[in-house]
Each structure stands twice: as C-alpha cells, then as structure tokens.
Coordinates of C-alpha atoms in Angstrom, one line a residue:
M275 CA 0.8 1.0 -19.6
E276 CA 0.5 3.5 -22.5
K277 CA 3.9 5.3 -21.1
A278 CA 5.8 1.6 -20.7
K279 CA 5.3 1.5 -24.6
A280 CA 6.9 4.1 -25.4
T281 CA 9.5 5.2 -22.7
C282 CA 13.1 4.3 -22.4
N283 CA 13.2 2.4 -19.2
N284 CA 15.1 4.7 -17.4
D285 CA 13.0 7.3 -18.0
L286 CA 9.8 4.7 -17.3
N287 CA 11.9 4.1 -13.9
D288 CA 11.8 7.3 -13.0
Y289 CA 8.5 7.9 -13.9
L290 CA 7.0 4.9 -11.8
S291 CA 9.3 6.2 -9.0
A292 CA 7.5 9.5 -9.1
H293 CA 4.3 8.1 -9.9
P294 CA 3.9 4.8 -8.3
V295 CA 1.4 1.9 -9.5
T296 CA 0.4 -1.1 -7.3
V297 CA 0.0 -4.5 -9.4
A298 CA -4.0 -4.7 -8.8
E299 CA -3.5 -1.3 -11.5
L300 CA -2.1 -2.9 -13.9
F301 CA -5.0 -5.8 -14.3
T302 CA -8.5 -4.7 -15.6
T303 CA -9.8 -7.9 -14.9
P304 CA -10.2 -9.5 -11.5
L305 CA -7.5 -12.2 -11.2
D306 CA -9.5 -14.8 -9.3
T307 CA -11.5 -16.9 -12.2
P308 CA -11.7 -20.6 -12.6
H309 CA -9.7 -21.1 -15.4
L310 CA -6.5 -19.0 -13.3
R311 CA -6.5 -21.5 -10.7
E312 CA -6.7 -24.4 -12.4
A313 CA -3.5 -23.0 -14.4
L314 CA -2.2 -22.5 -11.4
D315 CA -2.6 -25.8 -10.1
Q316 CA -1.8 -27.2 -12.7
M317 CA 1.9 -25.3 -12.5
Q318 CA 2.1 -26.1 -9.2
H319 CA 1.5 -29.5 -9.2
V320 CA 4.1 -31.9 -7.8
P321 CA 3.4 -35.5 -8.4
T322 CA 3.3 -38.1 -5.7
D323 CA 3.4 -41.6 -7.5
G324 CA 4.2 -43.1 -11.2
F325 CA 8.1 -42.5 -10.2
D326 CA 10.2 -45.6 -10.9
R327 CA 13.6 -45.0 -9.4
P328 CA 14.0 -43.8 -6.1
I329 CA 13.8 -39.6 -5.6
R330 CA 15.2 -37.6 -3.3
V331 CA 13.5 -34.5 -1.5
V332 CA 14.9 -31.8 0.2
H333 CA 13.6 -28.8 2.5
S334 CA 14.9 -26.5 5.2
I335 CA 12.6 -25.7 8.0
A336 CA 14.1 -21.8 7.2
D337 CA 12.6 -21.7 4.1
T338 CA 10.4 -18.6 3.3
K339 CA 9.3 -19.1 -0.1
V340 CA 7.6 -22.5 0.1
P341 CA 5.7 -23.8 3.5
I342 CA 7.0 -26.9 4.2
P343 CA 4.0 -28.3 5.4
L344 CA 3.7 -29.0 1.6
T345 CA 6.4 -31.0 1.8
W346 CA 5.6 -33.2 4.7
T347 CA 2.4 -33.9 3.0
Q348 CA 3.9 -34.8 -0.1
L349 CA 6.4 -36.7 1.5
A350 CA 3.3 -38.3 3.3
E351 CA 1.2 -39.1 0.3
M352 CA 4.6 -40.3 -1.6
R353 CA 5.4 -43.1 1.1
S354 CA 1.7 -44.1 0.9
N355 CA 1.9 -44.4 -2.5
A356 CA 5.2 -46.3 -2.0
V357 CA 7.5 -44.2 -3.8
D358 CA 10.9 -44.8 -2.7
V359 CA 11.4 -41.3 -0.9
E360 CA 14.6 -40.3 1.0
Y361 CA 14.1 -36.8 2.7
Q362 CA 16.7 -34.8 4.2
Q363 CA 15.3 -31.6 6.2
L364 CA 17.9 -28.7 6.4
S365 CA 17.4 -26.2 9.7
G366 CA 19.4 -23.0 8.4
A367 CA 19.4 -22.8 4.5
D368 CA 16.7 -21.2 2.9
H369 CA 15.3 -21.5 -0.7
A370 CA 18.1 -20.8 -2.4
D371 CA 21.4 -21.8 -0.5
S372 CA 19.3 -25.5 0.2
L373 CA 20.8 -26.6 -3.0
I374 CA 24.4 -26.0 -2.2
A375 CA 23.7 -27.1 1.5
S376 CA 22.3 -30.7 0.3
M377 CA 24.9 -31.3 -2.4
P378 CA 27.2 -34.1 -0.5
E379 CA 24.0 -35.9 0.4
S380 CA 22.4 -35.7 -2.9
L381 CA 25.8 -36.3 -4.7
D382 CA 26.3 -39.6 -2.6
F383 CA 22.1 -40.7 -3.1
A384 CA 22.8 -39.8 -7.2
A385 CA 26.4 -42.2 -6.6
R386 CA 23.8 -44.8 -4.9
V387 CA 21.0 -44.9 -7.1
L388 CA 23.1 -44.1 -10.5
R389 CA 25.1 -47.7 -9.7

C-alpha cells in the first residue's frame, strides 16, 4: 500500500506484475463482520412489495453475474404480495446483453404502462 501512495500508475503496474498481491493481503482485519454483512444486505436488497405501478423484470438463464434462482424467489415473493409484475426470461443473453435483448418487449411494456 505504501508503494501505491508514491508510485506512478505504470510503475506500480510493473511492480505488481513482478510482485503479485492477493486481495486478502490488502486487508488487516477480517471482512466477515456483522457490520459488513448488514451493509451488503442493505445494498443488495430488492423490494418485493410496495409498488404502485406494474413493474417488469428481465433475466437470462445465461446470466453468470446474478443467479437466476434469486430472481425466481423474488418473483414468487412479489406475486404473493400481489405485485403486478411482468417477467421475461431470456436464454442466450448474458447479464450485460439482457437490456438490449429485451428492449422491444420493454418498450411495449412502457407504452402500455405509461398510457
């Protein structure tokens, strides 16, 4: 860390290439603390009720960033809370490509909801 404070980016990259550092080595205290877990839970929380308009959820089974069973669980909670939710499941798009892959249906949804 001291070297990072006083070294130019290119020089630091060269140094780190020659002297690899793991992420764990950058921390002096454990990351598994109740405070961190609570912060991560709050940051990743997805509401499953309280919507006053229809919502649309799109997810691909090819998504490797967010496991699709999490979405299925949230959809079940939304439906049990009487949320008006439309779901589109994609099969070939990854996480980054889902937005573009679902655009035609999403635009149709927006046109219906925003009338």
